[in-house]
XYZ file of C-alpha atoms in Angstrom:
713
model
C -40.904 -59.052 -64.360
C -41.844 -55.422 -63.834
C -42.363 -53.821 -67.232
C -43.008 -50.150 -67.922
C -44.478 -49.099 -71.271
C -44.156 -45.471 -72.283
C -44.089 -43.336 -75.401
C -46.703 -43.637 -78.144
C -48.865 -46.393 -76.695
C -51.006 -47.606 -79.556
C -51.803 -50.976 -81.110
C -48.639 -52.914 -80.165
C -48.639 -51.637 -76.585
C -52.310 -52.520 -76.204
C -51.804 -56.037 -77.569
C -48.648 -56.510 -75.468
C -50.441 -55.448 -72.275
C -53.343 -57.859 -72.755
C -50.985 -60.693 -73.718
C -48.718 -60.018 -70.713
C -51.610 -60.088 -68.246
C -52.878 -63.384 -69.640
C -49.458 -65.085 -69.704
C -48.414 -63.964 -66.214
C -51.753 -64.287 -64.441
C -50.503 -67.034 -62.113
C -47.317 -65.235 -61.034
C -48.073 -62.541 -58.472
C -44.614 -60.960 -58.857
C -45.157 -59.809 -62.434
C -46.363 -56.244 -62.954
C -46.907 -53.917 -65.891
C -47.419 -50.163 -65.986
C -48.391 -47.702 -68.711
C -47.023 -44.161 -68.610
C -48.505 -41.782 -71.177
C -51.109 -39.088 -71.544
C -52.706 -41.201 -74.290
C -53.606 -44.542 -72.771
C -55.261 -47.138 -75.048
C -58.830 -48.120 -74.251
C -59.009 -51.500 -72.521
C -61.936 -53.702 -71.488
C -62.957 -53.216 -67.891
C -61.377 -56.466 -66.687
C -58.045 -55.387 -68.182
C -58.297 -51.781 -66.982
C -59.014 -52.887 -63.412
C -56.542 -55.799 -63.390
C -54.548 -56.024 -60.174
C -51.263 -56.246 -62.095
C -51.832 -53.183 -64.277
C -50.934 -49.670 -63.185
C -51.801 -46.670 -65.365
C -50.081 -43.279 -65.071
C -51.813 -40.726 -67.296
C -49.064 -38.095 -67.465
C -47.570 -36.318 -70.450
C -43.787 -35.826 -70.751
C -44.234 -32.153 -69.832
C -45.996 -32.994 -66.576
C -43.846 -32.796 -63.431
C -45.433 -36.060 -62.280
C -43.926 -37.867 -65.288
C -40.531 -38.325 -63.603
C -42.228 -39.155 -60.298
C -44.204 -41.930 -61.986
C -41.023 -43.265 -63.596
C -39.357 -43.523 -60.204
C -42.416 -44.848 -58.384
C -42.809 -48.010 -60.447
C -39.140 -49.167 -60.282
C -39.298 -51.183 -63.496
C -36.666 -53.759 -64.421
C -37.609 -53.520 -68.115
C -38.659 -50.396 -69.994
C -40.238 -50.588 -73.433
C -40.325 -47.217 -75.146
C -42.458 -46.764 -78.271
C -40.991 -44.042 -80.448
C -43.284 -42.313 -82.905
C -43.599 -44.225 -86.141
C -43.482 -42.714 -89.613
C -47.050 -43.819 -90.289
C -48.351 -42.068 -87.155
C -48.682 -38.776 -88.978
C -51.394 -37.366 -86.761
C -49.272 -37.712 -83.613
C -46.214 -35.619 -84.466
C -47.143 -32.328 -82.812
C -46.561 -33.244 -79.165
C -43.683 -34.667 -77.156
C -45.285 -38.077 -76.599
C -43.069 -40.618 -78.307
C -40.511 -37.958 -79.250
C -36.713 -38.042 -79.145
C -36.764 -35.599 -76.221
C -38.980 -37.920 -74.188
C -36.783 -40.892 -75.148
C -33.724 -39.023 -73.877
C -35.461 -38.313 -70.544
C -36.476 -41.969 -70.157
C -32.951 -43.211 -70.930
C -31.515 -40.754 -68.430
C -33.871 -42.090 -65.774
C -33.075 -45.710 -66.726
C -29.380 -44.984 -66.267
C -29.871 -43.591 -62.753
C -31.736 -46.654 -61.443
C -29.775 -49.254 -63.488
C -32.704 -50.788 -65.387
C -31.924 -54.326 -66.587
C -33.412 -53.993 -70.070
C -34.380 -51.023 -72.233
C -36.171 -51.748 -75.489
C -36.890 -48.940 -77.951
C -39.475 -49.820 -80.593
C -39.671 -47.774 -83.772
C -40.287 -48.053 -87.495
C -37.695 -49.287 -89.952
C -37.151 -46.307 -92.234
C -33.906 -46.149 -94.176
C -31.296 -44.445 -91.990
C -28.770 -43.977 -94.805
C -29.736 -40.328 -95.246
C -27.963 -37.747 -97.378
C -26.769 -34.726 -95.459
C -28.431 -32.371 -97.961
C -31.923 -33.564 -97.173
C -34.397 -31.670 -95.008
C -33.480 -32.036 -91.354
C -37.168 -32.285 -90.445
C -37.579 -35.557 -92.310
C -38.748 -38.368 -90.077
C -35.695 -40.420 -90.991
C -33.508 -37.789 -89.326
C -35.533 -38.134 -86.136
C -34.860 -41.878 -86.123
C -31.196 -41.280 -86.835
C -31.006 -38.902 -83.877
C -32.711 -41.521 -81.680
C -30.202 -44.174 -82.803
C -27.302 -41.856 -81.933
C -28.741 -41.267 -78.464
C -29.145 -44.999 -77.901
C -25.629 -45.662 -79.191
C -24.197 -43.153 -76.715
C -25.922 -44.961 -73.842
C -24.727 -48.354 -75.146
C -21.167 -47.075 -75.000
C -21.777 -46.249 -71.340
C -22.748 -49.881 -70.742
C -26.532 -49.490 -70.622
C -28.411 -52.573 -71.953
C -30.487 -50.688 -74.544
C -31.560 -52.144 -77.898
C -33.754 -50.937 -80.716
C -36.426 -53.070 -82.369
C -37.086 -51.876 -85.904
C -40.487 -52.876 -87.280
C -42.030 -52.712 -90.746
C -45.525 -51.310 -91.282
C -48.017 -52.485 -88.665
C -51.518 -53.838 -89.153
C -54.029 -55.205 -86.676
C -56.839 -57.746 -86.715
C -58.212 -56.802 -83.304
C -61.800 -55.694 -82.727
C -60.548 -52.227 -81.681
C -58.170 -51.200 -84.477
C -55.777 -48.344 -83.874
C -56.543 -45.346 -86.077
C -52.876 -44.313 -86.259
C -52.023 -47.213 -88.606
C -51.689 -46.546 -92.322
C -53.926 -49.439 -93.385
C -56.616 -48.526 -90.846
C -56.789 -44.982 -92.211
C -56.818 -46.343 -95.758
C -59.833 -48.553 -95.014
C -61.659 -45.638 -93.344
C -60.993 -43.417 -96.375
C -62.050 -46.165 -98.769
C -65.355 -46.566 -96.947
C -66.145 -42.888 -96.356
C -64.537 -41.070 -99.306
C -64.182 -43.714 -101.990
C -60.548 -42.734 -102.556
C -57.280 -43.635 -100.858
C -53.783 -42.221 -100.935
C -51.081 -44.833 -100.329
C -47.409 -44.088 -99.644
C -44.673 -44.748 -102.169
C -45.315 -46.054 -105.655
C -47.141 -49.095 -107.007
C -43.856 -50.973 -107.472
C -42.376 -49.940 -104.111
C -41.540 -52.946 -101.942
C -42.449 -52.981 -98.263
C -43.393 -55.370 -95.485
C -46.214 -55.661 -92.954
C -46.275 -57.325 -89.553
C -49.263 -58.009 -87.332
C -49.315 -56.297 -83.936
C -49.922 -59.719 -82.347
C -46.608 -61.042 -83.732
C -44.757 -57.865 -82.723
C -46.124 -58.121 -79.176
C -45.063 -61.790 -78.994
C -41.491 -60.863 -79.983
C -41.333 -58.124 -77.333
C -42.541 -60.577 -74.691
C -39.809 -63.057 -75.690
C -37.180 -60.309 -75.461
C -38.417 -59.345 -71.989
C -38.162 -62.977 -70.873
C -34.762 -63.688 -72.422
C -33.194 -60.264 -71.843
C -31.530 -57.927 -74.314
C -28.044 -59.417 -73.924
C -28.170 -61.528 -77.086
C -29.350 -58.579 -79.180
C -26.763 -56.256 -77.620
C -24.017 -58.649 -78.714
C -25.330 -58.400 -82.288
C -25.071 -54.620 -82.515
C -28.049 -53.708 -80.371
C -30.503 -53.655 -83.291
C -33.203 -56.200 -84.086
C -34.667 -55.892 -87.562
C -38.042 -57.611 -87.683
C -39.532 -59.100 -90.823
C -42.587 -61.168 -91.615
C -40.536 -63.211 -94.067
C -42.390 -61.765 -97.053
C -42.017 -58.860 -99.460
C -45.021 -56.998 -100.765
C -45.442 -54.411 -103.463
C -47.810 -51.540 -102.735
C -49.705 -52.629 -105.851
C -50.745 -55.763 -103.950
C -52.327 -53.587 -101.252
C -54.061 -51.573 -103.952
C -55.438 -54.770 -105.486
C -56.572 -56.079 -102.078
C -58.429 -52.829 -101.355
C -60.078 -52.767 -104.778
C -61.175 -56.380 -104.395
C -63.312 -55.221 -101.450
C -64.184 -51.648 -102.528
C -64.918 -52.082 -106.220
C -65.240 -48.379 -107.162
C -62.228 -47.267 -105.148
C -59.817 -44.681 -106.544
C -56.218 -45.221 -105.378
C -53.253 -42.937 -105.886
C -49.693 -43.018 -104.585
C -47.988 -40.011 -103.021
C -44.487 -40.971 -104.156
C -43.051 -40.544 -100.659
C -40.537 -43.126 -99.374
C -42.117 -46.194 -97.811
C -40.554 -48.420 -95.142
C -38.501 -50.976 -97.096
C -38.382 -54.695 -96.206
C -35.834 -55.241 -93.446
C -33.072 -57.833 -93.339
C -33.810 -60.030 -90.322
C -31.217 -59.855 -87.523
C -31.201 -62.206 -84.511
C -34.954 -62.050 -83.881
C -35.404 -65.601 -85.141
C -32.085 -67.063 -84.056
C -31.898 -65.541 -80.565
C -35.548 -65.124 -79.575
C -37.285 -67.788 -81.665
C -39.456 -65.242 -83.463
C -41.599 -66.442 -86.360
C -44.333 -64.243 -87.828
C -47.525 -66.320 -87.817
C -49.659 -63.773 -89.668
C -49.624 -62.619 -93.275
C -51.191 -59.344 -94.428
C -52.627 -60.849 -97.615
C -54.192 -63.772 -95.743
C -55.517 -61.479 -92.991
C -56.628 -58.605 -95.220
C -60.345 -59.403 -95.362
C -60.474 -60.071 -91.618
C -58.646 -56.809 -90.950
C -61.067 -54.818 -93.133
C -64.125 -56.431 -91.529
C -62.806 -55.628 -88.031
C -62.079 -52.016 -88.999
C -65.458 -51.492 -90.643
C -67.217 -53.241 -87.761
C -65.476 -50.947 -85.268
C -66.333 -47.865 -87.347
C -69.967 -48.896 -87.614
C -70.139 -49.629 -83.886
C -68.740 -46.206 -83.031
C -70.914 -44.291 -85.479
C -74.099 -46.304 -85.167
C -76.403 -45.420 -82.291
C -79.795 -46.976 -81.829
C -82.821 -44.705 -81.944
C -83.508 -45.115 -78.285
C -79.890 -44.242 -77.520
C -80.175 -41.052 -79.550
C -83.258 -40.033 -77.627
C -81.644 -40.270 -74.209
C -83.237 -38.820 -71.123
C -81.173 -35.678 -71.444
C -81.953 -35.075 -75.123
C -85.601 -36.026 -74.819
C -85.950 -33.774 -71.791
C -85.242 -30.700 -73.937
C -88.520 -31.333 -75.770
C -90.544 -33.102 -73.120
C -89.756 -31.110 -69.986
C -90.892 -27.625 -71.127
C -94.076 -29.162 -72.518
C -94.886 -31.012 -69.264
C -94.000 -27.933 -67.197
C -96.329 -25.751 -69.285
C -99.207 -28.234 -69.011
C -98.647 -28.521 -65.261
C -98.719 -24.720 -64.862
C -101.936 -24.392 -66.898
C -103.655 -27.134 -64.895
C -102.380 -25.731 -61.602
C -103.778 -22.278 -62.470
C -107.137 -23.791 -63.422
C -107.368 -25.970 -60.314
C -106.348 -23.127 -57.976
C -109.501 -21.221 -58.904
C -111.771 -24.286 -58.908
C -113.849 -25.257 -55.914
C -114.136 -28.902 -57.002
C -110.459 -29.558 -57.910
C -108.710 -27.148 -55.590
C -107.585 -29.955 -53.338
C -105.534 -31.563 -56.161
C -101.914 -30.388 -56.103
C -100.779 -30.488 -59.740
C -97.413 -28.938 -58.813
C -96.676 -31.847 -56.453
C -97.600 -34.290 -59.225
C -95.220 -32.478 -61.593
C -92.362 -32.729 -59.070
C -93.034 -36.424 -58.378
C -93.184 -37.369 -62.066
C -90.084 -35.455 -63.219
C -87.956 -36.493 -60.205
C -88.920 -40.154 -60.741
C -88.018 -39.943 -64.451
C -84.877 -37.820 -64.472
C -83.203 -37.999 -61.068
C -81.988 -35.638 -58.373
C -80.936 -32.628 -60.423
C -84.094 -32.449 -62.519
C -86.295 -33.261 -59.492
C -84.764 -30.405 -57.484
C -85.122 -28.031 -60.415
C -88.792 -29.062 -60.799
C -89.331 -28.401 -57.090
C -87.928 -24.893 -57.533
C -90.234 -24.289 -60.507
C -93.170 -25.545 -58.445
C -92.196 -23.142 -55.633
C -92.071 -20.208 -58.075
C -95.436 -21.223 -59.551
C -96.987 -21.502 -56.092
C -95.523 -18.136 -55.044
C -97.284 -16.344 -57.916
C -100.565 -18.273 -57.502
C -103.774 -16.414 -56.398
C -103.700 -18.149 -53.007
C -100.497 -16.368 -52.008
C -99.908 -13.342 -54.159
C -97.435 -11.478 -51.925
C -94.182 -12.092 -50.074
C -95.669 -10.914 -46.779
C -98.306 -13.613 -46.809
C -95.603 -16.288 -47.123
C -92.976 -14.894 -44.792
C -95.231 -14.063 -41.848
C -97.286 -17.254 -41.955
C -94.998 -20.271 -41.247
C -97.751 -22.693 -42.155
C -97.391 -21.446 -45.735
C -93.790 -22.671 -45.812
C -94.856 -26.335 -45.714
C -95.770 -26.725 -49.422
C -92.439 -25.220 -50.510
C -90.497 -27.509 -48.174
C -92.455 -30.561 -49.325
C -91.734 -29.771 -52.983
C -87.995 -29.558 -52.322
C -87.881 -32.637 -50.071
C -89.939 -34.831 -52.413
C -87.957 -33.674 -55.466
C -84.625 -34.440 -53.775
C -85.689 -37.777 -52.221
C -87.356 -39.195 -55.323
C -84.508 -37.929 -57.522
C -81.902 -39.561 -55.261
C -83.905 -42.804 -55.299
C -83.972 -42.721 -59.088
C -80.209 -42.081 -59.307
C -79.442 -44.854 -56.825
C -81.543 -47.341 -58.776
C -79.830 -46.306 -62.024
C -76.409 -46.782 -60.459
C -77.347 -50.206 -59.099
C -78.707 -51.150 -62.495
C -75.470 -50.053 -64.159
C -73.424 -52.066 -61.645
C -75.535 -55.163 -62.232
C -75.240 -54.742 -65.997
C -71.468 -54.373 -65.742
C -71.272 -57.470 -63.559
C -73.488 -59.331 -65.987
C -71.285 -58.290 -68.910
C -68.190 -59.321 -66.947
C -69.699 -62.713 -66.132
C -70.706 -63.192 -69.758
C -67.190 -62.327 -70.914
C -65.699 -64.606 -68.260
C -67.998 -67.426 -69.287
C -67.123 -66.953 -72.952
C -63.431 -66.865 -72.095
C -63.612 -70.014 -69.963
C -65.740 -71.721 -72.603
C -63.200 -70.862 -75.280
C -60.380 -72.196 -73.091
C -62.350 -75.384 -72.461
C -63.052 -75.809 -76.176
C -59.421 -75.155 -77.045
C -58.347 -77.684 -74.427
C -60.656 -80.295 -75.921
C -59.407 -79.509 -79.422
C -55.791 -79.678 -78.250
C -56.516 -82.967 -76.527
C -57.832 -84.463 -79.747
C -54.936 -82.991 -81.724
C -52.393 -84.395 -79.290
C -54.134 -87.744 -79.407
C -54.067 -87.747 -83.195
C -50.428 -86.695 -83.198
C -49.431 -89.409 -80.741
C -51.264 -92.027 -82.733
C -49.913 -90.650 -85.967
C -46.354 -90.587 -84.706
C -46.710 -94.101 -83.352
C -47.947 -95.358 -86.708
C -45.264 -93.452 -88.576
C -42.447 -94.692 -86.387
C -43.906 -98.130 -86.880
C -43.431 -97.614 -90.609
C -39.776 -96.759 -90.024
C -39.114 -99.855 -87.934
C -41.087 -101.945 -90.387
C -38.883 -100.635 -93.212
C -35.776 -101.484 -91.200
C -36.986 -105.044 -90.575
C -37.802 -105.508 -94.255
C -34.291 -104.581 -95.425
C -33.270 -108.220 -95.528
C -35.578 -108.815 -98.488
C -35.989 -105.307 -99.889
C -33.708 -103.469 -102.286
C -32.125 -100.109 -101.581
C -34.464 -98.274 -103.993
C -37.491 -99.296 -101.957
C -35.827 -98.168 -98.730
C -35.337 -94.674 -100.205
C -38.973 -94.568 -101.270
C -40.142 -95.779 -97.865
C -37.956 -93.164 -96.134
C -39.443 -90.355 -98.265
C -42.977 -91.457 -97.389
C -42.214 -91.755 -93.670
C -40.668 -88.286 -93.418
C -43.511 -86.734 -95.415
C -46.161 -88.295 -93.174
C -44.592 -87.477 -89.830
C -43.212 -84.025 -90.605
C -46.161 -82.923 -92.745
C -43.843 -81.746 -95.487
C -43.743 -82.749 -99.139
C -40.440 -81.181 -100.159
C -38.075 -84.036 -99.183
C -35.040 -84.980 -101.280
C -32.396 -87.688 -100.801
C -28.964 -87.223 -102.376
C -26.290 -89.908 -102.472
C -22.639 -88.870 -102.097
C -20.239 -89.853 -104.848
C -17.286 -92.048 -103.911
C -14.879 -89.123 -104.428
C -16.854 -87.086 -101.880
C -17.101 -84.017 -104.140
C -20.644 -84.365 -105.472
C -24.039 -85.568 -104.287
C -26.514 -87.019 -106.805
C -30.292 -86.878 -106.468
C -31.519 -90.368 -105.618
C -35.150 -89.673 -104.790
C -37.503 -86.761 -104.115
C -41.046 -85.921 -103.080
C -43.645 -85.931 -105.808
C -44.371 -82.217 -105.409
C -40.760 -81.176 -105.955
C -40.633 -80.220 -109.620
C -37.611 -77.961 -110.046
C -34.653 -79.342 -108.113
C -30.948 -79.763 -108.817
C -30.069 -83.230 -110.058
C -26.611 -82.950 -108.530
C -24.915 -80.559 -106.138
C -21.311 -79.763 -105.395
C -20.727 -80.339 -101.699
C -18.450 -77.296 -101.469
C -21.444 -75.160 -102.553
C -23.339 -76.063 -99.391
C -21.566 -73.136 -97.690
C -22.227 -73.028 -93.947
C -24.004 -76.386 -94.059
C -20.938 -78.291 -95.263
C -18.960 -78.430 -92.003
C -22.042 -79.283 -89.942
C -23.054 -82.116 -92.275
C -19.551 -83.553 -92.544
C -19.485 -83.690 -88.732
C -22.623 -85.827 -88.784
C -25.029 -83.200 -87.407
C -28.358 -81.837 -88.608
C -28.072 -78.376 -90.165
C -30.818 -75.732 -89.819
C -31.007 -72.789 -92.229
C -31.578 -70.195 -89.496
C -30.455 -67.336 -91.719
C -32.900 -68.299 -94.511
C -30.001 -68.366 -96.999
C -31.109 -68.539 -100.626
C -30.398 -71.727 -102.563
C -30.038 -73.920 -99.486
C -32.588 -76.296 -97.936
C -34.419 -75.434 -94.722
C -33.049 -78.567 -93.019
C -30.303 -80.996 -93.987
C -29.152 -84.214 -92.314
C -26.291 -86.558 -93.244
C -26.434 -90.348 -93.443
C -23.091 -91.443 -92.029
C -21.086 -94.639 -92.513
C -17.666 -95.116 -90.912
C -17.414 -91.414 -90.133
C -18.191 -90.254 -93.687
C -21.497 -89.149 -95.255
C -22.902 -91.530 -97.828
C -26.120 -89.573 -98.421
C -27.971 -86.417 -97.435
C -31.648 -85.931 -96.586
C -32.930 -82.425 -97.348
C -36.153 -80.630 -96.427
C -36.064 -78.141 -99.256
C -38.711 -75.739 -97.944
C -40.186 -75.828 -94.417
C -43.355 -73.994 -93.461
C -43.189 -71.093 -91.030
C -44.603 -73.155 -88.155
C -41.969 -75.824 -88.860
C -39.012 -73.563 -88.133
C -38.619 -74.663 -84.537
C -36.309 -76.656 -82.289
C -38.999 -79.315 -81.777
C -39.321 -79.839 -85.533
C -35.549 -80.028 -85.921
C -35.338 -82.687 -83.186
C -38.042 -84.842 -84.813
C -36.230 -84.554 -88.163
C -32.952 -85.571 -86.507
C -34.545 -88.640 -84.875
C -36.141 -89.790 -88.132
C -32.925 -89.335 -90.091
C -31.073 -91.340 -87.450
C -33.456 -94.263 -87.899
C -33.293 -94.060 -91.675
C -29.511 -93.757 -91.463
C -29.181 -97.120 -89.730
C -31.440 -98.718 -92.310
C -29.537 -97.300 -95.273
C -26.132 -98.137 -93.871
C -27.168 -101.739 -93.380
C -28.613 -101.755 -96.893
C -25.326 -100.474 -98.333
C -23.399 -103.165 -96.486
C -25.837 -105.745 -97.786
C -25.340 -104.427 -101.288
C -21.558 -104.682 -100.992
C -21.805 -108.193 -99.587
C -23.888 -109.290 -102.575
C -21.791 -107.604 -105.275
C -20.542 -110.959 -106.634
C -24.125 -112.159 -106.919
C -25.513 -108.976 -108.513
C -22.682 -108.134 -110.922
C -21.006 -110.107 -113.685
C -17.464 -110.834 -112.491
C -14.973 -108.070 -113.250
C -17.662 -105.560 -114.292
C -20.339 -103.275 -112.873
C -22.966 -104.897 -115.094
C -25.962 -106.328 -113.223
C -27.054 -109.837 -114.019
C -30.274 -110.133 -115.944
C -32.577 -111.155 -113.055
C -31.208 -108.531 -110.679
C -31.407 -105.841 -113.383
C -35.069 -106.759 -113.940
C -35.862 -106.251 -110.234
C -34.189 -102.838 -110.251
C -36.053 -101.926 -113.442
C -39.440 -102.861 -111.938
C -38.690 -100.819 -108.816
C -37.611 -97.749 -110.801
C -40.699 -97.952 -113.015
C -42.908 -97.759 -109.897
C -40.919 -94.813 -108.511
C -41.063 -93.034 -111.862
C -44.829 -93.477 -112.112
C -45.203 -91.974 -108.628
C -42.996 -89.033 -109.777
C -40.404 -89.636 -107.081
C -37.619 -89.996 -109.664
C -37.098 -89.157 -113.319
C -36.195 -92.225 -115.409
C -34.733 -92.613 -118.912
C -33.813 -95.920 -120.572
C -31.234 -96.665 -123.263
C -30.245 -99.931 -124.989
C -26.801 -100.937 -126.261
C -26.198 -103.836 -128.655
C -22.845 -105.308 -127.658
C -22.478 -107.902 -130.419
C -19.111 -109.648 -130.099
C -17.423 -106.795 -128.180
C -15.682 -107.505 -124.888
C -18.091 -106.913 -121.984
C -15.296 -105.734 -119.672
C -14.298 -103.034 -122.168
C -17.893 -101.837 -122.596
C -18.446 -101.800 -118.835
C -15.313 -99.700 -118.318
C -16.349 -97.188 -120.998
C -19.864 -96.918 -119.535
C -18.593 -96.400 -115.983
C -16.405 -93.503 -117.175
C -19.359 -91.869 -118.977
C -22.166 -92.413 -116.456
C -22.890 -91.483 -112.845
C -22.794 -93.857 -109.894
C -26.583 -93.613 -109.515
C -27.151 -94.983 -113.037
C -27.651 -98.741 -113.338
C -26.079 -100.922 -116.055
C -27.391 -104.428 -116.680
C -28.202 -107.175 -119.157
C -31.574 -106.806 -120.863
C -31.262 -109.930 -123.041
C -28.265 -112.212 -122.725
C -29.349 -114.210 -125.797
C -29.435 -111.135 -128.046
C -26.393 -109.460 -126.411
C -28.342 -106.346 -125.399
C -27.266 -104.164 -122.459
C -29.542 -101.611 -120.803
C -28.876 -98.484 -118.769
C -31.368 -96.962 -116.324
C -30.578 -93.237 -116.061
C -31.913 -91.775 -112.805
C -33.159 -88.165 -112.958
C -31.783 -87.729 -116.464
C -34.512 -86.554 -118.810
C -34.993 -84.168 -121.726
C -31.881 -82.226 -122.670
C -29.771 -84.096 -120.105
C -30.442 -87.364 -121.945
C -29.010 -85.855 -125.126
C -25.808 -84.916 -123.306
C -25.430 -88.513 -122.043
C -25.909 -89.971 -125.545
C -23.248 -87.617 -126.925
C -20.797 -88.673 -124.203
C -21.414 -92.329 -125.037
C -20.819 -91.718 -128.759
C -17.545 -90.008 -127.869
C -16.636 -93.106 -125.854
C -17.311 -95.334 -128.876
C -20.632 -96.707 -127.724
C -23.778 -96.526 -129.847
C -26.861 -96.265 -127.608
C -30.530 -95.850 -128.438
C -33.161 -94.372 -126.087
C -36.198 -96.622 -125.525
C -39.461 -96.269 -123.594
C -39.400 -99.816 -122.183
C -37.038 -102.769 -122.161
C -38.324 -105.610 -124.351
C -37.122 -108.957 -123.086
C -37.219 -112.156 -125.096
């Protein structure tokens, strides 16, 4: 890849450049260039990297077009001015005019990819509004890009929310960076919008990662989706949350809102589905780190040690005139002294100042010494000096010694600076290699733990499968929940069984941490997931649709689903193809176990049920009751119990009435055959739902009483 960055090169461009150089260090064909009159400050190893080329030209410079042509990029990333970059609006850098020039150049050389990065202001603008509003600038840029798309140019726009950074060199053009500076220095901050205004923030590291993925994959996928990628962190924040976060750090801070429009949260488009983008950072989680980095950078810039303040140049303003005056007084005294006349104070002055301050000051001191010697009593007139060549020697010696000693001083200073730079580079290299080594060791241990963990967890699955011959179906569900939780590190698992009519799915079991969850779902309400699940495939909620699980997998038997396994809410780092594959494998193993369990259940129907009914025999009903009690105590199911005194009534008639009033997941059985008492175990029917069931039973002519436990005699 040969990537050219131009426009307003600030935090994202800086992070992208460093990330690109690290990721492509082994491939000699990859190159990156920066074209702008405002180049970010990089560490020396980045600035002098063999793959980085810097062109410091403004759009008005004639060399700007030459630099564009010289690099021959296959991908151009243009950073348009952002709404929050208020201090950068007075020049052409990052302007629509510069964008138009870049697109015109890209068209002439047939660049493979053009990516325009800008902020996500609302482009639905009323025609009566001020044409100078920043939203109009973005709208003009979108029209320009659209015109080039119609010509067939592969140009897309990446619309970003507000940017923040956690780097050690924060960009001062960011809204939050300026807010922290103002909070520290002025004790008051002006935030955009209103306290209730919703917005979004994305870390520059995540934005740079998305741009790198787009460069690798190409802009084709985004172009097919309208040529616009809306980027979101997956969260919505009110400006009041930023106010609270600032005040939690700066206790006496005064915050006001300017009422101006703020960038609204964007609806994600194809960034996740096409380029695998997931924001790994969260502004609330990173806020304290961000503030500490900003304040640390501010303190580093403003703080100067006392010995740095009194540099040679500053100290010379006080020291040099004083030393020169003392030298002149002593030289005048020694010139008229018989005992000390042989001591050359002027030479001493030249030697000392040249050795301390270098060539320039040494030469200047030599000139002062020459002037002092010229007006000394030993010379006194120009004729004495000009017509006696032997009198030229002291003047020549002053100049030679001043220049030689000054040059020696400068050379030693330069060598010292080079050694210090090399030392700093070696220290940074050592720290970098040490960090890589430590990360490798940590990753090694993590991979080891994961391999061992997966091995143990898969062992649990196979163990559950082998135990199906002497375990009931309820225990298999419980075992499956535990296995999936352990391996996938997720505690939002739910298992639904499909009704025989295929229209509904009933909750059979869930993770302990799932409190609010539908007890039953209509399969038609699964929307896009329905067709995928009915075809026996794992469904992934790539669009983050509300009301649907993050992952869903069917348990198939004879081409039809008999149950569904849902991951109700996956973490951000679990939204990946790898995670989906692991989930699919686990569900496949559990599927085989459950299908065999169902077949076993059907084969033993005559043993479990009283003939002609769906009423469990007393011993079998007791086993199911004990299992459900354990699951209820572990909060994996909700359980309610009711008793029915049958008396002399026909059991077949009661069974038929109960089947018509209850769900398939509810269990009917004999509590006490001697006392003619039937029991019903209602799964996930508690509270108000229990009252509805009792009313249905009364309507069916059955008197039932809720109980806490079944008392057997």
